[in-house]
XYZ file of C-alpha atoms in Angstrom:
493
model
C -16.637 -52.973 -6.708
C -18.493 -56.147 -5.685
C -21.791 -57.070 -7.313
C -23.558 -56.614 -3.958
C -22.251 -53.058 -3.592
C -23.246 -52.314 -7.204
C -26.760 -53.622 -6.450
C -27.062 -51.412 -3.366
C -26.029 -48.342 -5.350
C -28.416 -49.268 -8.180
C -31.376 -49.567 -5.783
C -30.481 -46.289 -4.080
C -30.449 -44.549 -7.469
C -34.054 -45.506 -8.249
C -36.816 -42.921 -8.315
C -40.173 -43.511 -6.576
C -41.880 -44.325 -9.882
C -39.127 -46.810 -10.829
C -39.440 -48.584 -7.456
C -43.214 -48.738 -7.906
C -42.771 -50.351 -11.354
C -40.398 -52.965 -9.882
C -42.860 -53.859 -7.109
C -45.789 -54.022 -9.578
C -43.872 -56.190 -12.049
C -43.004 -58.655 -9.263
C -46.717 -59.235 -8.489
C -47.378 -60.712 -11.938
C -46.596 -64.132 -10.501
C -47.738 -65.332 -7.077
C -44.701 -67.401 -6.103
C -42.460 -66.347 -3.242
C -39.575 -64.313 -4.625
C -36.362 -64.255 -2.647
C -34.971 -61.535 -4.869
C -37.818 -59.167 -3.889
C -37.106 -59.838 -0.222
C -33.571 -58.732 -0.931
C -34.880 -55.653 -2.743
C -37.048 -54.700 0.260
C -34.112 -55.044 2.652
C -32.183 -52.438 0.625
C -35.164 -50.217 -0.154
C -37.326 -50.364 2.977
C -34.850 -51.341 5.708
C -32.142 -49.063 4.212
C -29.414 -51.664 4.579
C -26.355 -50.308 2.749
C -23.612 -52.584 4.089
C -23.007 -55.627 1.894
C -21.993 -57.871 4.791
C -25.009 -56.971 6.924
C -27.255 -57.396 3.873
C -25.885 -60.903 3.262
C -26.381 -61.892 6.925
C -29.954 -60.569 7.059
C -30.933 -62.277 3.818
C -29.397 -65.660 4.766
C -31.083 -65.520 8.191
C -34.464 -65.245 6.415
C -33.594 -67.607 3.522
C -31.033 -70.087 4.887
C -31.386 -72.461 1.904
C -30.897 -69.745 -0.733
C -27.641 -68.861 -2.462
C -27.007 -65.186 -1.795
C -24.701 -64.286 -4.723
C -26.966 -65.749 -7.459
C -29.941 -63.920 -5.940
C -27.945 -60.690 -6.014
C -27.114 -61.270 -9.682
C -30.740 -62.070 -10.584
C -32.099 -58.982 -8.810
C -29.505 -56.805 -10.489
C -30.497 -58.091 -13.943
C -34.209 -57.905 -13.098
C -33.940 -54.221 -12.128
C -32.062 -53.477 -15.352
C -34.749 -55.208 -17.442
C -37.483 -53.144 -15.779
C -35.505 -49.921 -16.221
C -34.851 -50.621 -19.903
C -38.582 -51.212 -20.405
C -39.423 -47.931 -18.638
C -36.821 -45.997 -20.607
C -38.270 -47.170 -23.919
C -41.361 -45.111 -23.135
C -39.485 -42.124 -21.697
C -36.433 -41.684 -23.871
C -36.482 -41.385 -27.666
C -33.053 -42.925 -28.110
C -34.017 -46.016 -26.099
C -37.217 -46.265 -28.218
C -35.076 -46.201 -31.396
C -32.822 -49.030 -30.183
C -35.950 -50.988 -29.221
C -37.260 -50.627 -32.773
C -33.936 -51.886 -34.172
C -34.363 -55.097 -32.151
C -38.032 -55.447 -33.088
C -37.238 -55.052 -36.798
C -34.562 -57.764 -36.503
C -37.026 -60.108 -34.778
C -39.629 -59.535 -37.474
C -37.049 -60.292 -40.142
C -36.037 -63.512 -38.377
C -39.716 -64.560 -38.348
C -39.968 -63.962 -42.134
C -42.350 -61.042 -41.617
C -40.308 -59.126 -44.132
C -42.880 -56.510 -45.112
C -43.494 -55.513 -41.490
C -39.760 -55.441 -40.825
C -39.118 -53.310 -43.899
C -41.840 -50.841 -42.877
C -40.390 -50.538 -39.377
C -36.879 -50.013 -40.780
C -38.023 -47.161 -43.008
C -39.865 -45.563 -40.101
C -36.752 -45.979 -37.966
C -34.608 -44.154 -40.551
C -36.829 -41.083 -40.529
C -37.093 -40.927 -36.728
C -33.334 -41.414 -36.231
C -32.373 -38.635 -38.646
C -35.067 -36.360 -37.220
C -33.435 -36.784 -33.786
C -29.941 -36.335 -35.193
C -28.973 -39.910 -34.282
C -26.857 -40.793 -37.288
C -25.485 -43.934 -35.653
C -28.936 -45.550 -35.564
C -29.715 -44.134 -38.999
C -26.626 -45.936 -40.313
C -27.760 -49.209 -38.711
C -31.271 -48.808 -40.187
C -29.944 -48.080 -43.694
C -27.687 -51.149 -43.527
C -30.634 -53.276 -42.341
C -32.685 -51.983 -45.260
C -30.096 -53.184 -47.798
C -29.798 -56.551 -45.975
C -33.575 -56.858 -46.429
C -33.313 -55.974 -50.143
C -30.626 -58.623 -50.593
C -32.776 -61.274 -48.901
C -35.630 -60.337 -51.223
C -33.235 -60.819 -54.158
C -33.596 -57.162 -55.205
C -37.292 -57.664 -55.931
C -38.690 -54.377 -57.277
C -35.258 -52.723 -56.987
C -33.399 -51.206 -59.945
C -29.644 -50.644 -60.104
C -30.315 -46.925 -59.797
C -32.273 -47.553 -56.563
C -29.446 -49.665 -55.179
C -26.773 -47.037 -55.994
C -28.923 -44.344 -54.389
C -29.232 -46.374 -51.183
C -25.481 -47.089 -51.108
C -24.776 -43.364 -51.589
C -27.088 -42.541 -48.680
C -25.100 -44.894 -46.475
C -21.860 -43.226 -47.633
C -23.302 -39.782 -46.810
C -24.372 -40.975 -43.358
C -20.910 -42.469 -42.773
C -19.341 -39.111 -43.647
C -21.497 -37.372 -41.066
C -20.658 -39.993 -38.427
C -16.950 -39.635 -39.232
C -17.151 -35.833 -38.994
C -18.933 -36.019 -35.632
C -16.259 -38.434 -34.388
C -13.380 -36.256 -35.639
C -14.838 -33.200 -33.911
C -15.433 -35.170 -30.716
C -11.867 -36.562 -30.880
C -10.344 -33.067 -30.965
C -12.574 -31.835 -28.129
C -11.778 -34.848 -25.941
C -8.055 -34.482 -26.660
C -8.214 -30.802 -25.733
C -9.968 -31.591 -22.458
C -7.420 -34.297 -21.673
C -4.445 -32.022 -22.272
C -6.024 -29.266 -20.181
C -6.919 -31.690 -17.374
C -3.471 -33.307 -17.328
C -1.619 -29.991 -17.884
C 0.132 -31.445 -20.937
C 0.763 -28.043 -22.464
C 2.597 -26.729 -19.389
C 6.325 -27.108 -18.885
C 7.959 -26.867 -22.288
C 7.725 -25.098 -25.622
C 7.215 -28.464 -27.364
C 4.158 -29.202 -25.228
C 2.780 -25.731 -25.843
C 3.350 -26.171 -29.595
C 1.471 -29.499 -29.550
C -1.387 -27.751 -27.731
C -1.484 -24.928 -30.288
C -1.322 -27.460 -33.157
C -4.540 -28.934 -31.769
C -6.206 -25.547 -32.085
C -5.092 -25.233 -35.713
C -6.373 -28.778 -36.438
C -9.781 -27.870 -35.052
C -10.023 -24.671 -37.106
C -8.966 -26.576 -40.261
C -11.432 -29.371 -39.602
C -14.311 -27.012 -38.848
C -13.845 -25.198 -42.134
C -14.475 -28.482 -43.966
C -17.441 -29.709 -41.900
C -21.124 -29.322 -42.481
C -22.302 -26.547 -40.161
C -25.945 -27.578 -39.927
C -25.378 -30.733 -37.874
C -26.232 -30.186 -34.223
C -23.553 -32.529 -32.826
C -20.818 -30.930 -34.941
C -21.839 -27.368 -34.030
C -22.079 -28.400 -30.378
C -18.584 -29.908 -30.261
C -17.073 -26.925 -32.100
C -18.471 -24.404 -29.618
C -17.498 -26.607 -26.666
C -13.953 -26.830 -28.041
C -13.767 -23.043 -28.464
C -15.180 -22.322 -24.998
C -12.791 -24.725 -23.233
C -9.813 -23.386 -25.169
C -10.616 -19.810 -24.181
C -10.986 -20.863 -20.520
C -7.595 -22.601 -20.675
C -5.875 -19.357 -21.779
C -7.812 -17.197 -19.304
C -9.974 -15.393 -21.908
C -13.255 -15.713 -20.014
C -15.206 -13.134 -21.999
C -14.571 -15.020 -25.253
C -15.393 -18.284 -23.471
C -18.630 -16.738 -22.286
C -19.532 -15.726 -25.859
C -18.970 -19.315 -27.005
C -21.153 -20.616 -24.181
C -23.857 -18.092 -25.101
C -23.832 -19.425 -28.656
C -24.032 -22.965 -27.270
C -27.008 -22.000 -25.114
C -28.821 -20.624 -28.177
C -27.975 -23.776 -30.144
C -29.378 -26.048 -27.430
C -32.555 -24.016 -26.959
C -33.198 -24.194 -30.729
C -32.785 -27.988 -30.731
C -34.461 -29.238 -27.558
C -35.640 -32.408 -29.246
C -31.978 -33.386 -29.826
C -30.994 -33.176 -26.146
C -29.564 -36.232 -24.412
C -31.717 -37.702 -21.708
C -30.591 -36.668 -19.140
C -29.366 -33.439 -20.782
C -25.780 -33.747 -19.564
C -24.302 -31.606 -22.344
C -26.726 -28.769 -21.655
C -25.753 -28.948 -17.990
C -22.114 -28.530 -19.105
C -23.137 -25.440 -21.073
C -24.957 -23.862 -18.141
C -22.075 -24.718 -15.819
C -19.637 -23.166 -18.299
C -21.713 -19.965 -18.457
C -21.892 -19.769 -14.661
C -18.126 -20.336 -14.295
C -17.341 -17.690 -16.930
C -19.679 -15.203 -15.255
C -17.956 -15.939 -11.960
C -14.478 -15.364 -13.423
C -15.446 -11.918 -14.818
C -17.487 -10.967 -11.719
C -20.895 -10.698 -13.458
C -22.810 -12.200 -10.521
C -26.130 -10.511 -11.281
C -26.483 -12.496 -14.503
C -26.085 -15.853 -12.736
C -29.637 -16.178 -11.427
C -31.164 -16.454 -14.904
C -28.942 -19.450 -15.769
C -29.399 -20.984 -12.340
C -33.159 -20.885 -12.938
C -32.613 -22.645 -16.293
C -30.613 -25.284 -14.429
C -33.307 -25.761 -11.764
C -35.966 -26.307 -14.410
C -34.191 -29.368 -15.813
C -36.198 -32.410 -14.798
C -35.135 -36.021 -15.005
C -36.241 -38.985 -12.827
C -32.794 -39.894 -11.491
C -31.491 -39.214 -7.986
C -27.944 -38.916 -9.335
C -28.917 -36.271 -11.889
C -31.046 -34.308 -9.379
C -28.204 -34.249 -6.845
C -25.722 -33.203 -9.563
C -28.004 -30.267 -10.467
C -28.373 -29.370 -6.787
C -24.565 -29.435 -6.350
C -23.984 -26.981 -9.223
C -26.845 -24.794 -7.928
C -25.333 -24.783 -4.414
C -21.836 -23.835 -5.596
C -22.932 -20.953 -7.830
C -25.508 -19.733 -5.315
C -22.779 -19.525 -2.654
C -19.995 -18.011 -4.791
C -21.459 -14.479 -5.177
C -21.874 -14.188 -1.391
C -18.328 -15.436 -0.733
C -16.753 -13.128 -3.293
C -18.678 -10.132 -1.953
C -17.754 -10.919 1.657
C -21.356 -11.760 2.555
C -20.306 -14.680 4.737
C -23.434 -14.915 6.892
C -25.584 -15.165 3.737
C -23.369 -17.985 2.449
C -24.243 -19.958 5.615
C -27.905 -19.546 4.767
C -27.223 -21.092 1.369
C -26.071 -24.282 3.161
C -29.396 -24.481 4.989
C -31.333 -24.171 1.706
C -29.565 -27.240 0.293
C -29.571 -29.467 3.369
C -32.362 -31.823 2.265
C -31.831 -32.047 -1.487
C -28.008 -32.128 -1.499
C -26.177 -32.360 1.826
C -28.161 -35.402 2.957
C -27.544 -37.085 -0.408
C -23.856 -36.474 -1.060
C -23.204 -40.207 -1.532
C -24.764 -39.813 -4.989
C -22.125 -37.338 -6.145
C -19.267 -38.335 -8.417
C -15.830 -37.998 -6.761
C -14.927 -34.743 -8.564
C -18.297 -33.197 -7.711
C -17.954 -34.349 -4.114
C -14.627 -32.516 -3.858
C -16.113 -29.332 -5.368
C -19.001 -29.492 -2.932
C -16.718 -30.122 0.065
C -14.279 -27.318 -0.731
C -17.035 -24.693 -0.904
C -18.628 -26.011 2.264
C -15.226 -25.709 3.951
C -14.668 -22.177 2.604
C -18.060 -21.059 3.925
C -17.303 -22.499 7.362
C -13.784 -21.040 7.348
C -14.941 -17.530 6.486
C -17.610 -17.734 9.196
C -14.952 -18.818 11.753
C -16.525 -22.252 12.164
C -13.124 -23.923 12.017
C -14.210 -27.244 13.529
C -16.862 -27.739 10.852
C -14.412 -26.659 8.123
C -11.810 -29.174 9.305
C -14.454 -31.911 9.602
C -15.624 -31.259 6.040
C -12.187 -31.829 4.539
C -10.911 -34.563 6.898
C -12.301 -37.575 4.931
C -10.686 -36.234 1.754
C -7.300 -35.501 3.275
C -6.944 -38.948 4.876
C -8.003 -40.752 1.671
C -5.622 -41.717 -1.111
C -8.397 -41.831 -3.734
C -8.354 -38.210 -4.851
C -4.710 -37.415 -5.692
C -5.335 -37.361 -9.441
C -8.240 -34.914 -9.285
C -6.978 -31.348 -9.785
C -9.086 -29.781 -7.042
C -7.381 -31.983 -4.437
C -4.406 -29.607 -4.595
C -6.263 -26.454 -3.436
C -8.090 -28.611 -0.862
C -4.721 -29.512 0.689
C -3.775 -25.830 0.883
C -7.174 -24.838 2.309
C -6.830 -27.574 4.928
C -3.470 -26.098 6.052
C -5.101 -22.641 6.305
C -7.820 -24.080 8.555
C -5.219 -25.601 10.856
C -3.215 -22.364 10.760
C -6.307 -20.453 11.900
C -6.805 -23.009 14.672
C -3.217 -22.380 15.821
C -1.978 -25.910 15.130
C 1.322 -24.829 13.599
C 2.944 -28.232 14.098
C 0.320 -29.800 11.791
C 0.876 -26.978 9.261
C 4.653 -27.584 9.199
C 4.110 -31.326 8.743
C 1.578 -30.699 5.938
C 3.947 -28.328 4.104
C 6.750 -30.906 4.205
C 4.383 -33.595 2.905
C 3.225 -31.443 -0.038
C 6.826 -30.484 -0.892
C 7.882 -34.138 -0.947
C 4.997 -35.044 -3.240
C 5.656 -32.071 -5.520
C 9.282 -33.165 -5.840
C 8.247 -36.686 -6.776
C 5.685 -35.395 -9.286
C 8.058 -32.695 -10.584
C 5.499 -29.984 -9.820
C 6.016 -26.379 -8.843
C 3.549 -23.684 -7.838
C 4.017 -19.983 -7.160
C 0.913 -19.943 -4.988
C 2.163 -22.802 -2.817
C 5.620 -21.239 -2.521
C 4.098 -17.932 -1.423
C 1.748 -19.591 1.066
C 4.481 -21.760 2.551
C 6.715 -18.689 3.040
C 3.872 -17.009 4.900
C 3.354 -20.049 7.121
C 6.994 -19.789 8.240
C 6.512 -16.195 9.395
C 5.313 -15.430 12.863
C 3.093 -12.476 12.014
C 1.585 -12.301 15.511
C 4.911 -11.152 17.088
C 5.716 -8.536 14.425
C 5.356 -4.890 15.382
C 2.929 -2.842 13.242
C 5.695 -1.227 11.142
C 7.414 -4.518 10.300
C 4.075 -6.183 9.595
C 3.101 -3.381 7.203
C 6.447 -3.587 5.329
C 6.186 -7.354 5.058
C 2.628 -7.050 3.725
C 3.725 -4.509 1.145
C 6.546 -6.819 0.041
C 4.097 -9.718 -0.476
C 1.633 -7.435 -2.278
C 4.330 -6.101 -4.617
C 5.482 -9.637 -5.389
C 1.908 -10.673 -6.177
C 1.491 -7.771 -8.614
C 4.299 -9.082 -10.807
C 3.314 -12.762 -10.705
C 1.972 -14.392 -13.873
C -0.130 -17.479 -13.156
C -0.515 -20.442 -15.505
C -3.774 -22.318 -16.109
C -3.370 -24.700 -13.145
C -2.642 -21.841 -10.742
C -5.619 -19.852 -12.052
C -7.794 -22.878 -11.351
C -6.432 -23.053 -7.800
C -7.208 -19.361 -7.312
C -10.706 -19.844 -8.676
C -11.460 -22.051 -5.662
C -10.073 -19.745 -2.958
C -8.261 -16.420 -3.062
C -5.108 -17.536 -1.229
C -3.188 -14.243 -1.892
C -6.047 -12.201 -0.452
C -6.055 -14.394 2.663
C -2.298 -13.877 3.083
C -2.502 -10.100 2.684
C -5.427 -9.884 5.139
C -3.190 -11.231 7.913
C -0.751 -8.350 7.496
C -3.605 -5.857 7.794
C -4.895 -7.147 11.122
């Protein structure tokens, strides 16, 4: 991504209060500022094309160098944001104190530096930030060394060194727990436990490693407890045990609510917990319990457009799902209208994976309400792009797109799409029972079957579905759209 495009995205991500701070900071000097003219073009004139932005700026400032101005404005915005965050976010404030203590030490204001370091240690450990605590403890001993151990006994020195060793142990334990959780997520995401007994054994060995590690860890450290429960919940989801996953997410929710002062800012991990609870409730059909956790999600406040749109996206998906699963298709259309201003008009702020999740549920709503043109239009930019192949939800999107064209009666497109997916599956060495079943249905001409033959064919498909055992990837595909149900419905017409 070019620096100009990065700048445009950075400006678009700013909240009203952040923009106000940038404008106010620029008035501290009275000189003409080309970089603020550039800022206004993006902010006020809503120019989002880098080429147009360059042309407009150079027309107004023909003697200026566009790229250096872009770089200066980018750095200027970051400086203002860092200054704002120091007063909003406790972690940013801690890092600011680390720098201030170092500056004081450089200026030979050793007593002031030492006092700030000791204060920093207490605040860091109170917030569960053992990384900064480690830095502060090391700075303290650097200070003692510079002072030539003045007023320090050997016992004092050994005690301080032992405190550093204890902090290092905690940091190592947090990292080991995080490593196992991240490895689990990677293997689930990349399906590395599917396809052979050796891969499955490696996956199960990871579970044993986590259990062994947890038995040795301190259980009163928030980060360690958090990672353990996240590991358990994701493991249970991967094997289809959604009730056990839900119990782990419930424990996580209690843990977070007991430790609000330790939340990240924005609280991304707590969002993961709430999303996990909502997904687990969806999988076991407990829709009535969703509203409580959706309300918890809506109450999360953070001055970032990206975070607000992410929250709105999750809210939209799990507000629509109960209606779709219950067959309340008209009500699901009303959900779209509720999210038009705070989500649909801001989808450029979504991460690629979130954008795909949003798009697939929009398409499903339109499909089930027979608005096939809107459903096709929703998925078209994704289908024609080559940017999403590696995201797992792209696969059910391809299948849903074929269903939309099937409903529109464009069977030539469907046949072409099936051949394309088969070629790609062969290259990737992938197989899918759901795809095989759907492709077989596409090759049937159900409309010309007499009622008796149609009924027998439907019974054959239904009987085959009853005996099918789906792996994790196929269960994920089915969690997006009930392809078997759609197939069977066409034999019942």
